[in-house]
mmCIF file of C-alpha atoms in Angstrom:
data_model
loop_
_atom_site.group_PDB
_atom_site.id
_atom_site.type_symbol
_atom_site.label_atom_id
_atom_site.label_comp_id
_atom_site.label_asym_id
_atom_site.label_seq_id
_atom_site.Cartn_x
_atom_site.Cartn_y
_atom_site.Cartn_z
ATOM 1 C CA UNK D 1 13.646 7.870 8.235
ATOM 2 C CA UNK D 2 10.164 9.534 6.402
ATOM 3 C CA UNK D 3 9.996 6.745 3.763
ATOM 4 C CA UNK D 4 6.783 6.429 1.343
ATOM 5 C CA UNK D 5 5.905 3.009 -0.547
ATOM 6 C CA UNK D 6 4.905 3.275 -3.847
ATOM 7 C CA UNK D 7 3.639 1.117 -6.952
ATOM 8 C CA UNK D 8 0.345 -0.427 -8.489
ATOM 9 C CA UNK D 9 -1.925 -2.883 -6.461
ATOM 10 C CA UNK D 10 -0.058 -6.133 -6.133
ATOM 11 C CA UNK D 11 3.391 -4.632 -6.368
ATOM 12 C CA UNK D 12 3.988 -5.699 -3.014
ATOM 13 C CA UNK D 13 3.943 -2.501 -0.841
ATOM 14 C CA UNK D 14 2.759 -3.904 1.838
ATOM 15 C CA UNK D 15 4.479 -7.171 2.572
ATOM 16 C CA UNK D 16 7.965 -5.117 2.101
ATOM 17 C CA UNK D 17 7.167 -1.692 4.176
ATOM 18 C CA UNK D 18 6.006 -4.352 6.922
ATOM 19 C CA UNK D 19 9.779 -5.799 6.903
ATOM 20 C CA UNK D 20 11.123 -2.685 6.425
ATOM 21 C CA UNK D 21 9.478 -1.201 9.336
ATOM 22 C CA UNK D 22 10.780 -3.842 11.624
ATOM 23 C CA UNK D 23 13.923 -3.553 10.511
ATOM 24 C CA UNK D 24 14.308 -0.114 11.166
ATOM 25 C CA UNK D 25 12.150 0.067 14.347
ATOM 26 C CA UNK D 26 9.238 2.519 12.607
ATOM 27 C CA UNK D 27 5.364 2.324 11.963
ATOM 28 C CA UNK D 28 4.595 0.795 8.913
ATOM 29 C CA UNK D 29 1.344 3.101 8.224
ATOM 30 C CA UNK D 30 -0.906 1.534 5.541
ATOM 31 C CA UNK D 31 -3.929 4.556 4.931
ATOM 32 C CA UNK D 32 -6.525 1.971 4.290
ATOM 33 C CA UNK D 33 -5.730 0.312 7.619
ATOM 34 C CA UNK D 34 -6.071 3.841 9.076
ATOM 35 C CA UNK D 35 -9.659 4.041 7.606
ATOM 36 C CA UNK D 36 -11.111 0.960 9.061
ATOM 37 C CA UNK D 37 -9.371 1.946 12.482
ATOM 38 C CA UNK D 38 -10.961 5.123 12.372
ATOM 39 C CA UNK D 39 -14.537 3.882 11.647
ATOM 40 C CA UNK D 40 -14.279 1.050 13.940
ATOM 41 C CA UNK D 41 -13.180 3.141 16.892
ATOM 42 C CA UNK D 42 -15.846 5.676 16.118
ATOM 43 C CA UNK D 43 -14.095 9.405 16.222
ATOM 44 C CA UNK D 44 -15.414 12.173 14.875
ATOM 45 C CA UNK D 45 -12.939 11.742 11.946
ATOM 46 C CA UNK D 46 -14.368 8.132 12.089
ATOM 47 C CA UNK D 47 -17.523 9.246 11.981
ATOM 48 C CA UNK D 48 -17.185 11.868 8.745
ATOM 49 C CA UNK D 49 -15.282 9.128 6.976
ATOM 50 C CA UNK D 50 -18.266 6.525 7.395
ATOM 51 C CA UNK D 51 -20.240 8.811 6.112
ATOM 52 C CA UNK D 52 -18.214 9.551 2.791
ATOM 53 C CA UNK D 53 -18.075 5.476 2.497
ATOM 54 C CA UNK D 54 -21.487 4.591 2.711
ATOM 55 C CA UNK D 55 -22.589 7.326 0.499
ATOM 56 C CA UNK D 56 -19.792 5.929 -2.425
ATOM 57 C CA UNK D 57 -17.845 9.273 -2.042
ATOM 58 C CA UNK D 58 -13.861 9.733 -2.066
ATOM 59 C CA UNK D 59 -12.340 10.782 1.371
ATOM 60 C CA UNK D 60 -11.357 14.404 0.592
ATOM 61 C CA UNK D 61 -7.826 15.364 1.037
ATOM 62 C CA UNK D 62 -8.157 17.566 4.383
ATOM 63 C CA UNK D 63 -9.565 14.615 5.750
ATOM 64 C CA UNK D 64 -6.965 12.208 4.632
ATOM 65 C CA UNK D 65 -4.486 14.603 5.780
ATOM 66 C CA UNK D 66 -5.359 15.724 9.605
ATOM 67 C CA UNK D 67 -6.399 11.454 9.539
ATOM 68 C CA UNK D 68 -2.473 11.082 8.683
ATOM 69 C CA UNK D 69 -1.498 14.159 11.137
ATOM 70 C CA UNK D 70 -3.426 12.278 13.889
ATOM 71 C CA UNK D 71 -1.346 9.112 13.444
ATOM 72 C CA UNK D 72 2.201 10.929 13.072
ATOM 73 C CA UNK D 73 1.908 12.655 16.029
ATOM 74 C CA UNK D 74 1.913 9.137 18.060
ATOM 75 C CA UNK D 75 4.859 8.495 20.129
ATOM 76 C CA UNK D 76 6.387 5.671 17.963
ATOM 77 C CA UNK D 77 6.234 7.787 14.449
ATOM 78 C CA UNK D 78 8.290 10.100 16.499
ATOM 79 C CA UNK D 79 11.429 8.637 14.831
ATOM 80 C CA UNK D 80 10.138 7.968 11.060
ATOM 81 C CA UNK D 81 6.732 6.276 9.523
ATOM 82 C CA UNK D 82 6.996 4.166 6.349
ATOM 83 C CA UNK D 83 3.647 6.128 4.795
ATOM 84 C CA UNK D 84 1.607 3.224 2.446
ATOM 85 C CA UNK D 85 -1.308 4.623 0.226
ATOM 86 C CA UNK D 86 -0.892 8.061 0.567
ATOM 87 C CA UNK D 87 0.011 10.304 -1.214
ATOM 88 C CA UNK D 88 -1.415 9.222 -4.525
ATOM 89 C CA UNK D 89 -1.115 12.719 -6.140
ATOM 90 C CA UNK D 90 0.786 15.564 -6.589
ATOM 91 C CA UNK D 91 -1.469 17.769 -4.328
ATOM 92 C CA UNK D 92 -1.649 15.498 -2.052
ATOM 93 C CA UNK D 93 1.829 14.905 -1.954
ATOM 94 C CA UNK D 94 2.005 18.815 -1.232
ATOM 95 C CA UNK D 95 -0.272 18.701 1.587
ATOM 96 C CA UNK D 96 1.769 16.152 2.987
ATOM 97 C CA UNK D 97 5.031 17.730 2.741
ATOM 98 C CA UNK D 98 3.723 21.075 4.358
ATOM 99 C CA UNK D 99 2.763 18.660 7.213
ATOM 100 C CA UNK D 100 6.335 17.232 7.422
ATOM 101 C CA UNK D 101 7.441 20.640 6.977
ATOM 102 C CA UNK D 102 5.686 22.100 9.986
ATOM 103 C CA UNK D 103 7.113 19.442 12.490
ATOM 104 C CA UNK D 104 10.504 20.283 10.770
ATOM 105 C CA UNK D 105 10.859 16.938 8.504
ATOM 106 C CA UNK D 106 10.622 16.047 5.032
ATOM 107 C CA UNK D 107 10.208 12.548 2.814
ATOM 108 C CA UNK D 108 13.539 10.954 2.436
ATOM 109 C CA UNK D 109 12.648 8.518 0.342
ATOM 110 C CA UNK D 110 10.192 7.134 -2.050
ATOM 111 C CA UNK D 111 10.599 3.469 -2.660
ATOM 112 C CA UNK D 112 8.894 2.657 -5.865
ATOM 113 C CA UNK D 113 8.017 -0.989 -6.631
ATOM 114 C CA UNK D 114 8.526 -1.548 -10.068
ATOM 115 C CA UNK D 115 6.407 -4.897 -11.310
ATOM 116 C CA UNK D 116 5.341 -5.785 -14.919
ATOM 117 C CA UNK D 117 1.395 -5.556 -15.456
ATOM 118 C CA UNK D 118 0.686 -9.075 -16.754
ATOM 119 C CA UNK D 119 3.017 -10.266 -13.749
ATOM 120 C CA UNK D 120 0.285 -7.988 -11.582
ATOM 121 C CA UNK D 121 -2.453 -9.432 -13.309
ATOM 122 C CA UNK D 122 -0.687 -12.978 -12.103
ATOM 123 C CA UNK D 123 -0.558 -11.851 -8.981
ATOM 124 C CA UNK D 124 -4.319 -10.484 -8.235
ATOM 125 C CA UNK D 125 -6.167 -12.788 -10.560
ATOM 126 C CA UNK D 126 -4.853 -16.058 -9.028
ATOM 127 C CA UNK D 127 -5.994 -14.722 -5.290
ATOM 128 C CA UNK D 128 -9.116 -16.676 -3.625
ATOM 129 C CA UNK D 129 -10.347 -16.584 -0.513
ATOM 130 C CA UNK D 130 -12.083 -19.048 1.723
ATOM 131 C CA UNK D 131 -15.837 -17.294 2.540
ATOM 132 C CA UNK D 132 -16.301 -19.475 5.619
ATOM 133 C CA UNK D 133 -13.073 -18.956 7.521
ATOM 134 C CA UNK D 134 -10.857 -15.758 5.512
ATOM 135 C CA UNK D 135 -8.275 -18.158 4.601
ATOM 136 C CA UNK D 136 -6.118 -16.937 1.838
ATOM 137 C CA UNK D 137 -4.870 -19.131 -0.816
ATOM 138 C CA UNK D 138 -3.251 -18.478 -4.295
ATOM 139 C CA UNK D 139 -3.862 -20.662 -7.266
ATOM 140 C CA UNK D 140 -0.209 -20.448 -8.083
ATOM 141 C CA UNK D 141 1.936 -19.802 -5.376
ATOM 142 C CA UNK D 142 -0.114 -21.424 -2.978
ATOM 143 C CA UNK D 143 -2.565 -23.194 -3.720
ATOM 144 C CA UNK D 144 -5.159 -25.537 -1.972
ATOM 145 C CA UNK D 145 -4.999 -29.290 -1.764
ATOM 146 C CA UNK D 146 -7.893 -29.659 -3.853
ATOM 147 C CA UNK D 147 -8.949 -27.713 -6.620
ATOM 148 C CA UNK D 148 -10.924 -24.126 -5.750
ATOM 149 C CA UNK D 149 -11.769 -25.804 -2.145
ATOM 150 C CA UNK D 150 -10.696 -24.492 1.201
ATOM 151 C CA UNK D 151 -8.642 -26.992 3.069
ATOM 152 C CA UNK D 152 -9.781 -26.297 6.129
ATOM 153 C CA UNK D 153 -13.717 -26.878 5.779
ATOM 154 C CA UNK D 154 -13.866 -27.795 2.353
ATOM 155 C CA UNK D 155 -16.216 -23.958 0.857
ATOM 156 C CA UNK D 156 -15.687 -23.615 -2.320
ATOM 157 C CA UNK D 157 -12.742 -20.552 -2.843
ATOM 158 C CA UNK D 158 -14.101 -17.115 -4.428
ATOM 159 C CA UNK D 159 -12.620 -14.595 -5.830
ATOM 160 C CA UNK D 160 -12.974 -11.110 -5.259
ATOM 161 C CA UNK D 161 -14.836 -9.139 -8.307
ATOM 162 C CA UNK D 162 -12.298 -6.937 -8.314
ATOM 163 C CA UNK D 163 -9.338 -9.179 -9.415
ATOM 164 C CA UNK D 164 -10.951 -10.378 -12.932
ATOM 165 C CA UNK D 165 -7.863 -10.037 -15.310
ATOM 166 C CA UNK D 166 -9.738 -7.592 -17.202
ATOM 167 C CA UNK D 167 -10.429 -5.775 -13.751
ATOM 168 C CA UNK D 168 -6.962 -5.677 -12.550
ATOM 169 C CA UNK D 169 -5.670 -4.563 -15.994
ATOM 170 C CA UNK D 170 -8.143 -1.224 -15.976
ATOM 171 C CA UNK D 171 -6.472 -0.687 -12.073
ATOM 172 C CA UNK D 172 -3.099 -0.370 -13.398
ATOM 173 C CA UNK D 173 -3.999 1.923 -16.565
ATOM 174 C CA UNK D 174 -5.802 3.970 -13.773
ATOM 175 C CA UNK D 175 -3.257 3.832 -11.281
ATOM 176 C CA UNK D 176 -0.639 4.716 -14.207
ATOM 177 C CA UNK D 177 -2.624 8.232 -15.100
ATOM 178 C CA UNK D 178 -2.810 9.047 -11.481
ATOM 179 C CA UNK D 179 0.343 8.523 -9.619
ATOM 180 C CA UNK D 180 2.707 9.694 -12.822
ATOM 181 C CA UNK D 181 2.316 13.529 -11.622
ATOM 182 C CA UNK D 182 3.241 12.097 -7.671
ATOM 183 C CA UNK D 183 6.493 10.019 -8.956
ATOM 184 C CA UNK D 184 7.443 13.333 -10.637
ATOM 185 C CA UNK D 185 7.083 15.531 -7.757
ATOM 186 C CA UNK D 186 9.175 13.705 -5.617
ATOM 187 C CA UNK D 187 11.521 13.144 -8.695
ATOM 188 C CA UNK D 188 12.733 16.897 -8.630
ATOM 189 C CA UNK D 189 14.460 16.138 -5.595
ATOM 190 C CA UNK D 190 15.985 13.000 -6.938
ATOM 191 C CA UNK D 191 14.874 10.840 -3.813
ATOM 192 C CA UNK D 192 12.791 8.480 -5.844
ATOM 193 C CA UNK D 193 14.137 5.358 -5.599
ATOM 194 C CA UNK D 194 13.342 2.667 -8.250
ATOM 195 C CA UNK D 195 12.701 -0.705 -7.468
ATOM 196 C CA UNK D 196 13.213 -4.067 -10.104
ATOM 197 C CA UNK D 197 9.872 -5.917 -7.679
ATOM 198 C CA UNK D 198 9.849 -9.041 -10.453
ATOM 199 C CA UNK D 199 11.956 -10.895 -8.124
ATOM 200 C CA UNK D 200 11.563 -13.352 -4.818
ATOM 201 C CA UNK D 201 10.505 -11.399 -1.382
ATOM 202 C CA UNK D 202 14.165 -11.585 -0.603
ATOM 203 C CA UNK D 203 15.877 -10.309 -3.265
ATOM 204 C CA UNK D 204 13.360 -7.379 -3.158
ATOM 205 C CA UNK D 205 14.063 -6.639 0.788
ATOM 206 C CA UNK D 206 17.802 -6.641 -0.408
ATOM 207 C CA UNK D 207 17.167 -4.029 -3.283
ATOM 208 C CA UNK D 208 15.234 -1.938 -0.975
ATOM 209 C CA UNK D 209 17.926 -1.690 1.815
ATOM 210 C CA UNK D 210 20.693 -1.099 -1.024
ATOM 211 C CA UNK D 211 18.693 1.463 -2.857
ATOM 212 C CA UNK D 212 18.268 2.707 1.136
ATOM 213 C CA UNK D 213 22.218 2.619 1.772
ATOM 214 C CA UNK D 214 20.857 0.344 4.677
ATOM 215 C CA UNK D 215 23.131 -2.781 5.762
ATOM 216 C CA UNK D 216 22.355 -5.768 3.938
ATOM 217 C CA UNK D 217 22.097 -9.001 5.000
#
């Protein structure tokens, strides 16, 4: 299966097209994971890319795309890739289907992630992170032993600038005006599947693999 994840930042992409992928024995290919990879391993795509970054400028889209051909063409996207982070618009969404095209597939599927925003802004804004060790915490769902301190050496949590309520909230009206073009292109061929995400990690994997005509468990 050629499967895309889709939906705002927090929505959960990631943590379901990693299950999915296992389940169904194909890459789970997040694009910013790609990037770093890339730049750490120092190829010439690496290189151009590092470049863009550290001048502030977007990736363009032929570089995001041969970036993407690079990865399909490894032996175990031979049998399907669950594609996370790209595409994010309609002409990039072309460019990737006259890739798919060329090696004779096509998308079967977009899984969409449907989450409220003030249950997004839940999500991000209660993040922190340990600056000593990386350890991730969240102030709701899980939260430290002590108040904004890392269990483990006792920093002081932070939180990333980017996932101020008032941050996160100008994301999603962002991410709205860009990706409603995408959900429409794939929405001519009626393969956009629609998914309730305001629900436990479970009950999501089991909407996914219905929506997917997968067997559920």
């Amino acid at each position: 299966m050629h499967l895309l994840m889709a939906g705002s930042p927090g929505a959960g992409k990631g943590t379901h097209g990693r299950r999915l992928g296992r389940d169904l024995g194909i890459p789970h290919i997040a694009t910013g994971d790609l990037l770093r990879e890339q730049i750490a391993a120092e190829t010439p795509i690496g290189l151009q890319i590092k470049e863009l970054v550290d001048r502030g400028d977007y990736v363009p889209n032929d570089v995001m795309i041969e970036m993407i051909r690079l990865r399909l063409a490894k032996p175990d996207a031979q049998n399907g890739f669950i594609l996370d982070g790209y595409p994010r618009t309609d002409a990039q969404a072309t460019a990737l289907d006259k890739l798919l095209a060329d090696q004779g597939h096509q998308v079967d599927a977009v899984i969409l992630l449907e989450v409220p925003m003030e249950e997004i802004v839940r999500r991000l804004s209660g993040r922190r992170m340990c600056p000593a060790c990386g350890r991730n915490y969240h102030m709701d769902d899980e939260p430290p032993r002590s108040d904004e301190v890392c269990d483990d050496d006792g920093t002081p949590l932070e939180r990333r600038s980017d996932d101020e309520p008032e941050t996160v909230r100008h994301r999603l009206t962002v991410y709205a005006e860009r990706t409603a073009d995408l959900i429409d292109h794939y929405d001519v061929d009626s393969i956009v599947k629609r998914i309730d995400g305001n629900a436990s990690l479970d009950e999501v994997d089991r909407r996914i693999d219905e929506a997917l005509g997968l067997t559920t468990k």
